[in-house]
CSV table of C-alpha atoms and ligand atoms in Angstrom, one decimal:
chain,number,residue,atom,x,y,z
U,1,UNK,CA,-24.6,-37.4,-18.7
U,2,UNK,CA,-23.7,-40.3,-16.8
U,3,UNK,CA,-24.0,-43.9,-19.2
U,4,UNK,CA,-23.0,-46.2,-16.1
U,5,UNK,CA,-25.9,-48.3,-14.2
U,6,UNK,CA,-24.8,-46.0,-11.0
U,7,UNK,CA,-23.3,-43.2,-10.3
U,8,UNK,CA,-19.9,-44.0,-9.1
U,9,UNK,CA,-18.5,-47.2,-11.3
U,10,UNK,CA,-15.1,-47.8,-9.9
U,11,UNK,CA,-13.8,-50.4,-8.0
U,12,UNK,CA,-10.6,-48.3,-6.4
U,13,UNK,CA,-9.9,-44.7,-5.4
U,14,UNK,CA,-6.5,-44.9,-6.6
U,15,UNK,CA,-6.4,-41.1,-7.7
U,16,UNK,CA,-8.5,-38.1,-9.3
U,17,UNK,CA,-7.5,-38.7,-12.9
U,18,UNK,CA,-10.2,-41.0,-14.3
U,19,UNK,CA,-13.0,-40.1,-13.0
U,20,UNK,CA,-15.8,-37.5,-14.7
U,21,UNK,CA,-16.9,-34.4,-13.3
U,22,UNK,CA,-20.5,-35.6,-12.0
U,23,UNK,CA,-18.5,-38.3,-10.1
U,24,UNK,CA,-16.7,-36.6,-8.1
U,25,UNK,CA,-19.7,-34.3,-6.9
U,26,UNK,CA,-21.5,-37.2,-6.4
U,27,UNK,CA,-18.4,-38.0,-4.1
U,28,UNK,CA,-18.9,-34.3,-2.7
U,29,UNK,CA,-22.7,-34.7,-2.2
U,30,UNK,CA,-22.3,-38.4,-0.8
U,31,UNK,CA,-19.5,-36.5,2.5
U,32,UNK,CA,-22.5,-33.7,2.8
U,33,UNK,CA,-24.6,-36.2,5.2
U,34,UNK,CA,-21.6,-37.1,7.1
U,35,UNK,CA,-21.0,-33.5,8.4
U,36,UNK,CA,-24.2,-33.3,10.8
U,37,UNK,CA,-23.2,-36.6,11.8
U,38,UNK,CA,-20.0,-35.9,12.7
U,39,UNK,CA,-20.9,-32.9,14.5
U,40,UNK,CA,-23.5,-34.8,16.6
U,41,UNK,CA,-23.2,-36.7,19.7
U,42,UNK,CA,-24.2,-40.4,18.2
U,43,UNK,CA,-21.3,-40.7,15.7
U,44,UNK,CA,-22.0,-43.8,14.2
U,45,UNK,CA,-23.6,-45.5,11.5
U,46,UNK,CA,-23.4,-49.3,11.2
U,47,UNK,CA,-23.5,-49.8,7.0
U,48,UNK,CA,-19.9,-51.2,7.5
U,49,UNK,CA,-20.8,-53.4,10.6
U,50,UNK,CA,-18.7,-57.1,9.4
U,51,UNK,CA,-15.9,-55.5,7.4
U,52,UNK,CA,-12.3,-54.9,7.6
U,53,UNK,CA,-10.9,-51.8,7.2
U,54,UNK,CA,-6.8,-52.5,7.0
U,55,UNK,CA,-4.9,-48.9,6.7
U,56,UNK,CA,-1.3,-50.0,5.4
U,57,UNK,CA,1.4,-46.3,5.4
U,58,UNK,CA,4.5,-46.8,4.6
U,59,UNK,CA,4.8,-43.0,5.5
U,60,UNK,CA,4.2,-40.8,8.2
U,61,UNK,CA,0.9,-39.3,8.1
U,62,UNK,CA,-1.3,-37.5,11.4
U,63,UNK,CA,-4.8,-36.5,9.1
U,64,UNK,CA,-5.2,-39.2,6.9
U,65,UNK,CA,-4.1,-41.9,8.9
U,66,UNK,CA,-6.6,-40.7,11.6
U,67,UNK,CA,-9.1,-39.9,9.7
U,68,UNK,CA,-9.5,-42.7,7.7
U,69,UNK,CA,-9.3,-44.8,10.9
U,70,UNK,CA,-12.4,-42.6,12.8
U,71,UNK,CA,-14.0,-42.6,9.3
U,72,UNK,CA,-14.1,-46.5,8.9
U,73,UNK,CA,-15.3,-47.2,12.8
U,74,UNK,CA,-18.1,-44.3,12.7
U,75,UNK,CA,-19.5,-46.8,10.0
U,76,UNK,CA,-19.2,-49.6,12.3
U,77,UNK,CA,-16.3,-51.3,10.3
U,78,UNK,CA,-13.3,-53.4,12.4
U,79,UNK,CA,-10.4,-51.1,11.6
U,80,UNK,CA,-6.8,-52.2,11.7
U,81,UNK,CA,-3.7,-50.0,11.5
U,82,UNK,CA,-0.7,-51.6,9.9
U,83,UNK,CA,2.1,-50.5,11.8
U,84,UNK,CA,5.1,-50.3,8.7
U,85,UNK,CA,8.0,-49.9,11.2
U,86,UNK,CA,7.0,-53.1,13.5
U,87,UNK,CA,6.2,-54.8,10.2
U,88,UNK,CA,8.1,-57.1,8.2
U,89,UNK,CA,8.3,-54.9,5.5
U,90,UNK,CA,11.7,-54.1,7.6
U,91,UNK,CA,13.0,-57.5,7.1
U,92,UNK,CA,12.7,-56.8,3.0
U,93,UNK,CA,9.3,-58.1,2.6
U,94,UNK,CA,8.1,-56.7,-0.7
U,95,UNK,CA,5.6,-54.7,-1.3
U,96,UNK,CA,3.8,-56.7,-3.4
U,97,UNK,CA,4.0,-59.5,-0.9
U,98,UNK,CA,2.9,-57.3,1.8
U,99,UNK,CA,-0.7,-56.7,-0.3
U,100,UNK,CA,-1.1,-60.6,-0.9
U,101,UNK,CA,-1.0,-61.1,3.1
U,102,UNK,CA,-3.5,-58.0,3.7
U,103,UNK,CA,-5.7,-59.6,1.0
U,104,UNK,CA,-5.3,-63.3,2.6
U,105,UNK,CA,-6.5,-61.9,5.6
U,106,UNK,CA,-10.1,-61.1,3.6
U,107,UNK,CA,-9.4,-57.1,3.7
U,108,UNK,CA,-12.4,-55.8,2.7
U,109,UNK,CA,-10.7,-52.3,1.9
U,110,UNK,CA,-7.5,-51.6,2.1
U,111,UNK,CA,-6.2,-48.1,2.5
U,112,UNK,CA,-2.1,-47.1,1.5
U,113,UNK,CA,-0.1,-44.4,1.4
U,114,UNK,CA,3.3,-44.9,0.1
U,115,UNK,CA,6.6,-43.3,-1.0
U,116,UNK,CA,6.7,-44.5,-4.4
U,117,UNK,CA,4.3,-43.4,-7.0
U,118,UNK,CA,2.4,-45.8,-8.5
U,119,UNK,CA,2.3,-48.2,-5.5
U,120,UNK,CA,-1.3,-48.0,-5.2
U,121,UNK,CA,-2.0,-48.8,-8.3
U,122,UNK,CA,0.1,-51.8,-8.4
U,123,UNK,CA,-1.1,-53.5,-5.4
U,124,UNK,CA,-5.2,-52.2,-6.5
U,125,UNK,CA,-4.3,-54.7,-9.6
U,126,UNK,CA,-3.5,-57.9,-6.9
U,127,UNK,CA,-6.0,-57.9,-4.5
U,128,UNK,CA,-9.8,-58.6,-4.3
U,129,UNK,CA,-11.0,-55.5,-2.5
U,130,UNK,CA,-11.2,-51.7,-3.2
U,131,UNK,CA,-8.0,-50.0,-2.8
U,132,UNK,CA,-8.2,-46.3,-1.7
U,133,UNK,CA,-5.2,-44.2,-2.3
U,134,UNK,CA,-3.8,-42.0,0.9
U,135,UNK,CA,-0.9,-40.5,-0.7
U,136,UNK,CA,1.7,-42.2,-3.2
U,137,UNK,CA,4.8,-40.3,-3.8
U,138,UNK,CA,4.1,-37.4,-5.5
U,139,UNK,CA,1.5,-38.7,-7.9
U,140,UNK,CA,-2.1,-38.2,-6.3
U,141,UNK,CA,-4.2,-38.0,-2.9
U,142,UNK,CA,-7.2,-38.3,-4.2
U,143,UNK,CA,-9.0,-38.1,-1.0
U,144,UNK,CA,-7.4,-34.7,0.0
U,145,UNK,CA,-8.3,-32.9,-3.2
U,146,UNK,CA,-11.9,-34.6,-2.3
U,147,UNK,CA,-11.9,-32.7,1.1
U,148,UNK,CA,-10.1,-29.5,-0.4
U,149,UNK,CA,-13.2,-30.0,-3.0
U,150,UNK,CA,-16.0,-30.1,-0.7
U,151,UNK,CA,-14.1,-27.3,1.8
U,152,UNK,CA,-14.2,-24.9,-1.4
U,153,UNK,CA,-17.9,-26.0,-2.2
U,154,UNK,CA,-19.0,-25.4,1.1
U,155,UNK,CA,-17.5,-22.3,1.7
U,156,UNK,CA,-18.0,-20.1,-1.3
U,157,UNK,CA,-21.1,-21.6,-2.4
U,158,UNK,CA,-19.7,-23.1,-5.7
U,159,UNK,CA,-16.7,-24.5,-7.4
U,160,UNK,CA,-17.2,-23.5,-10.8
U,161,UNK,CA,-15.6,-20.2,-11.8
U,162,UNK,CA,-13.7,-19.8,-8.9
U,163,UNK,CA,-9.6,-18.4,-9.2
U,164,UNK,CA,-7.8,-21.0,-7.2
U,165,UNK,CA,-4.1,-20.4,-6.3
U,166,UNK,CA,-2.4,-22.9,-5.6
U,167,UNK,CA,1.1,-21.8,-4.2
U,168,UNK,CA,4.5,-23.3,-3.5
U,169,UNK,CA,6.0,-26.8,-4.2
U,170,UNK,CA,3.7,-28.1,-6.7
U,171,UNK,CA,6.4,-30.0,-8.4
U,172,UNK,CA,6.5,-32.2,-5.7
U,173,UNK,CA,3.0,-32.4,-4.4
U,174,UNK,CA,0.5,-35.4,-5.0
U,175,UNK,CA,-1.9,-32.9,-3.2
U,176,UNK,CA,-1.6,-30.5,-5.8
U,177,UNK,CA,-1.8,-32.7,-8.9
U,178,UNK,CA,-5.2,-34.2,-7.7
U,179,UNK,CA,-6.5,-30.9,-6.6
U,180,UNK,CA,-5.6,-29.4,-10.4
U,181,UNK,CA,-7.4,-32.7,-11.7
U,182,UNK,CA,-10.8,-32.2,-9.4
U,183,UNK,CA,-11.0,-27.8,-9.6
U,184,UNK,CA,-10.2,-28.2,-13.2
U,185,UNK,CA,-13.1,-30.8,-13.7
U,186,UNK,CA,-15.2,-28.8,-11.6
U,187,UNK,CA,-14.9,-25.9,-13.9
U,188,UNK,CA,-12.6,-23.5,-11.6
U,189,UNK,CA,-9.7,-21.7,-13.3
U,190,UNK,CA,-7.0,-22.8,-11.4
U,191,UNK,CA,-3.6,-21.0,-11.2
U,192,UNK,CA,-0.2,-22.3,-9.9
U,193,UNK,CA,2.4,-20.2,-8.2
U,194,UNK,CA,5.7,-21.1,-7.6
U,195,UNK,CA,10.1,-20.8,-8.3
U,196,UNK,CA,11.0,-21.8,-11.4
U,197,UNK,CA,12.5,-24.8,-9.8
U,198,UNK,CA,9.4,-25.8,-8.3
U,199,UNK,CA,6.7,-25.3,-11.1
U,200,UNK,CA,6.9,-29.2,-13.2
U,201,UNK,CA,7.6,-28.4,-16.8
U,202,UNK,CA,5.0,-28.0,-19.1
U,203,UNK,CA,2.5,-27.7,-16.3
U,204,UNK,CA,-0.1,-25.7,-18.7
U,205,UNK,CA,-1.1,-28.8,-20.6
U,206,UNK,CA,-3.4,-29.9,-17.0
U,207,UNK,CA,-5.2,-26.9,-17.8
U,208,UNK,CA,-3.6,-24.4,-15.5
U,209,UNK,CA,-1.7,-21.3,-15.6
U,210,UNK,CA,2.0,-21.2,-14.5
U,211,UNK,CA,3.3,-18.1,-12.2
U,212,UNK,CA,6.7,-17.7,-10.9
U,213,UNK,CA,5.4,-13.9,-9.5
U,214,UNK,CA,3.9,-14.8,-6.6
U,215,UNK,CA,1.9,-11.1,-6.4
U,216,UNK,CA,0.6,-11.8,-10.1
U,217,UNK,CA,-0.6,-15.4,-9.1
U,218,UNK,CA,-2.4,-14.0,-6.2
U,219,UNK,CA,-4.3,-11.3,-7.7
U,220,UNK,CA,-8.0,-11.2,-7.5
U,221,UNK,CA,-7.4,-15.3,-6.3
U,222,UNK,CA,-10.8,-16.6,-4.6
U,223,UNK,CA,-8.3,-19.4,-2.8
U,224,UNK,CA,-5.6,-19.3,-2.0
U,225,UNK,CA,-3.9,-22.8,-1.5
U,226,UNK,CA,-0.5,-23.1,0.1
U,227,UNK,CA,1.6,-25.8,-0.2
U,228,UNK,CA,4.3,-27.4,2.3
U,229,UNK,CA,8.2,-27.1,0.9
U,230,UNK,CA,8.8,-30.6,0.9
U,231,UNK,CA,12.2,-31.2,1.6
U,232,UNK,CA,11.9,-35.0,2.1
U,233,UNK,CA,11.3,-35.4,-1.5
U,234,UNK,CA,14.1,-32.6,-2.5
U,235,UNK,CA,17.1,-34.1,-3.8
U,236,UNK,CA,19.4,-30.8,-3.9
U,237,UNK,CA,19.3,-27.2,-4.1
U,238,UNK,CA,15.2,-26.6,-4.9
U,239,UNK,CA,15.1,-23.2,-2.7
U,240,UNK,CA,17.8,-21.0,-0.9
U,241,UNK,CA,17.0,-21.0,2.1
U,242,UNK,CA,13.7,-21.5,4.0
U,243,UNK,CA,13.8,-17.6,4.8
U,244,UNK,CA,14.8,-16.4,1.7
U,245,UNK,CA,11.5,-19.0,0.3
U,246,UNK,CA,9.3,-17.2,3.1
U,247,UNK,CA,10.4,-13.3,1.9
U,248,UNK,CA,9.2,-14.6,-1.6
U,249,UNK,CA,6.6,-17.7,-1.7
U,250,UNK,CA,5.6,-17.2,2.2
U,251,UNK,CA,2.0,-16.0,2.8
U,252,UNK,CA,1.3,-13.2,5.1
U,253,UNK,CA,-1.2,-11.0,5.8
U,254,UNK,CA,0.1,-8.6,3.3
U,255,UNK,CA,0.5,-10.5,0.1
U,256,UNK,CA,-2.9,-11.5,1.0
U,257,UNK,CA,-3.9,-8.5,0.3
U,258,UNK,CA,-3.6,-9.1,-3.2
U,259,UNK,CA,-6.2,-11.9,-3.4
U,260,UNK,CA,-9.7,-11.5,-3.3
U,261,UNK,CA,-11.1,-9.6,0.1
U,262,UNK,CA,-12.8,-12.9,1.1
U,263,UNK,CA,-10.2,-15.0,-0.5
U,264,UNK,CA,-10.1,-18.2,1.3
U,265,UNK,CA,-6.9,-19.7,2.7
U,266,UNK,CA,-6.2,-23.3,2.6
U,267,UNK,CA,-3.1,-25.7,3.6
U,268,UNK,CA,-3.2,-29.1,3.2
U,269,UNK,CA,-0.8,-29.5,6.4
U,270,UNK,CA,1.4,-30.2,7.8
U,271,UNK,CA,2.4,-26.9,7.8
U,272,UNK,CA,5.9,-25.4,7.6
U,273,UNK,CA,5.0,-22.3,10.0
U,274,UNK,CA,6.9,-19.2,9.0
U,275,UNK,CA,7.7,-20.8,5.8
U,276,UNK,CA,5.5,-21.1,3.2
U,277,UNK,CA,2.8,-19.6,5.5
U,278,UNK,CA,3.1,-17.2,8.4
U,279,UNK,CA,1.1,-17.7,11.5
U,280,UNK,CA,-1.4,-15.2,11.0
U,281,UNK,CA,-2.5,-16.1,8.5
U,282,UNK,CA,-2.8,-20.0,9.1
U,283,UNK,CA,-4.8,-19.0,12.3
U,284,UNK,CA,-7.1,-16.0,10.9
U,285,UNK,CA,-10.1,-17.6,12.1
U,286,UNK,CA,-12.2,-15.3,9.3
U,287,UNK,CA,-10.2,-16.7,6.0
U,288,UNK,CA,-8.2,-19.7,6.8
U,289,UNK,CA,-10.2,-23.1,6.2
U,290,UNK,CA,-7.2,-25.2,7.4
U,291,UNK,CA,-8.9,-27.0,10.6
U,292,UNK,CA,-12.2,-27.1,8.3
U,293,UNK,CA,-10.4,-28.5,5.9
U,294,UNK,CA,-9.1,-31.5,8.8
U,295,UNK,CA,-13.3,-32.0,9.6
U,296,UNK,CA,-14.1,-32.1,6.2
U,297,UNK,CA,-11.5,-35.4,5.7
U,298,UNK,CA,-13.5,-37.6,7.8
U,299,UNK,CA,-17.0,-36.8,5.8
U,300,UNK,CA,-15.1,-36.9,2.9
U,301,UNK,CA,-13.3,-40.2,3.7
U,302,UNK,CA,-16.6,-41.5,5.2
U,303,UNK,CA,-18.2,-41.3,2.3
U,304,UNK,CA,-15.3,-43.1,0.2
U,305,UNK,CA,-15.6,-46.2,2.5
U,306,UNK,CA,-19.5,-46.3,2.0
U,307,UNK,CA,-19.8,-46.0,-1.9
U,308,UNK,CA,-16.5,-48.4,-2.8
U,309,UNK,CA,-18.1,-51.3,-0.6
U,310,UNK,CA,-22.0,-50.6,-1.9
U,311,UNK,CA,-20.9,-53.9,-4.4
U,312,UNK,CA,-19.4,-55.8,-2.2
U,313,UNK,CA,-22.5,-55.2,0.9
U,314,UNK,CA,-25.0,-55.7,-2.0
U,315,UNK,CA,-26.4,-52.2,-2.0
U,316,UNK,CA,-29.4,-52.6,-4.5
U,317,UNK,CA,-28.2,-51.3,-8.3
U,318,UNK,CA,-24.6,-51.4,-7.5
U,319,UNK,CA,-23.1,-55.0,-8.6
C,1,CP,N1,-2.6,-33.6,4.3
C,1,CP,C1,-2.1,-34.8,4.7
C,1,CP,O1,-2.0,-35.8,3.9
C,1,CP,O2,-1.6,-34.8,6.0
C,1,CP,P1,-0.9,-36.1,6.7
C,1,CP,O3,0.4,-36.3,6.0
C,1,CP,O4,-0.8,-35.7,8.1
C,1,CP,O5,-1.8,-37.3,6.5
């Protein structure tokens, strides 16, 4: 049971690892109001009327980027997009530097994705507002694992117990290290599937089993979550060739077959079409979750703006 004097005691969203189970549903059941407004005409809510919102990426991003932006002006907060390459981050301002001028400017969030792990961390330990974390090299995305989360949750009903796949270049991705961190917590049995070369060593002490047979990693899977090959962050020969990848690791309605017959399909996108998942099945409107997965970001990230500045507005019981 929760000790803390409220339910979410964090200053920063700098990743999954940290927090307790109840926490992050709380997270989960805090993005559930969100939904109906978001599908509503009247999209806005003023709790974050006076603040400033300042989304700093250092990397390309379409979802987060955008979602985080819609999020922060449905609750009525002024948003500003940091735009890196028009920055003077390009004349060798450091990072570091770069967060002392956001947080001169009386940021009252501030939102980063960056290509180095860790970043986030660093720059949540200089400044004076919460830090949320959109990404940092390949060491979380808290936020996306939130939305996967809540996807998952409303979907099938539950969390706990569920077979979770998830498939592809895991050694790389921040989205699936905070997505093991949250299922895990959340009591599903989580599986990952992959090459040799793209499975991290020692991968079982998160709490997970390893597959390199992608068939065996699919069986009797509840989701199945694909991952993008991601190339950018490959430094050699990781794969043999993107077709060869897709005859193996790509899903298609066939190896789906092996999963569960209302196994969900998820993708964190963007997608590598043909690659690590075939068209069909990333537009099955029946099992994939991939564009509910997109809606789901802004509740989710909606509901990360609103509980990190509940201090700092003076929301009773959460100094
Ligand atoms: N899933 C995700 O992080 O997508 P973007 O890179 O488009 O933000």
């Amino acid at each position: 049971m929760p000790t803390d004097p409220h339910p979410f005691p964090h200053r920063h969203l700098t990743g999954i690892y940290g927090l307790q189970p109840w926490e992050i549903s709380f997270l989960l059941d805090e993005a559930e109001q969100w939904i109906a407004l978001n599908r509503g005409t009247a999209k806005h809510d003023d709790r974050l009327a006076g603040l400033t919102l300042i989304n700093a990426f250092f990397e390309n991003s379409t979802r987060t980027l955008l979602s985080f932006e819609i999020a922060g002006k449905r609750l009525g907060a002024d948003v500003v997009n940091m735009h890196v390459a028009a920055s003077s981050v390009k004349k060798g301002e450091t990072l570091i530097d770069t967060a002392m001028t956001l947080n001169a400017m009386r940021a009252d969030m501030i939102v980063i994705r960056h290509e180095a792990s860790g970043a986030v961390h660093l720059i949540a330990d200089k400044v004076d507002c919460p830090v949320l974390n959109a990404g940092d090299g390949r060491h979380e995305h808290p936020t996306q694992a939130l939305l996967d989360a809540l996807t998952i949750r409303r979907r099938k009903g539950r969390i706990d117990g569920l077979r979770v796949a998830i498939c592809g270049d895991v050694l790389h991705s921040r989205v699936a290290r905070s997505n093991i961190l949250a299922l895990t917590a959340l009591n599903a049995e989580v599986r990952v599937v992959g090459p040799p070369t793209l499975l991290p060593p020692a991968i079982e002490r998160m709490g997970v089993t390893a597959y390199t047979d992608f068939d065996a990693g699919l069986d009797g899977a509840d989701v199945v979550m694909m991952l993008r090959l991601q190339r950018e962050r490959m430094a050699g020969g990781f794969v043999p060739s993107p077709r060869e990848y897709h005859a193996l690791y790509g899903l298609t309605p066939e190896r789906l077959e092996r999963a569960a017959p209302d196994a969900l399909v998820m993708h964190p996108g963007p997608m590598n079409r043909g690659v690590e998942i075939s068209s069909s099945v990333a537009d099955d409107a029946e099992r994939s979750a991939i564009i509910e997965q997109v809606e789901m970001g802004v509740a989710v990230r909606m509901a990360c703006l609103d509980v990190l500045t509940r201090a700092r507005r003076g929301v009773p019981g959460w100094n």
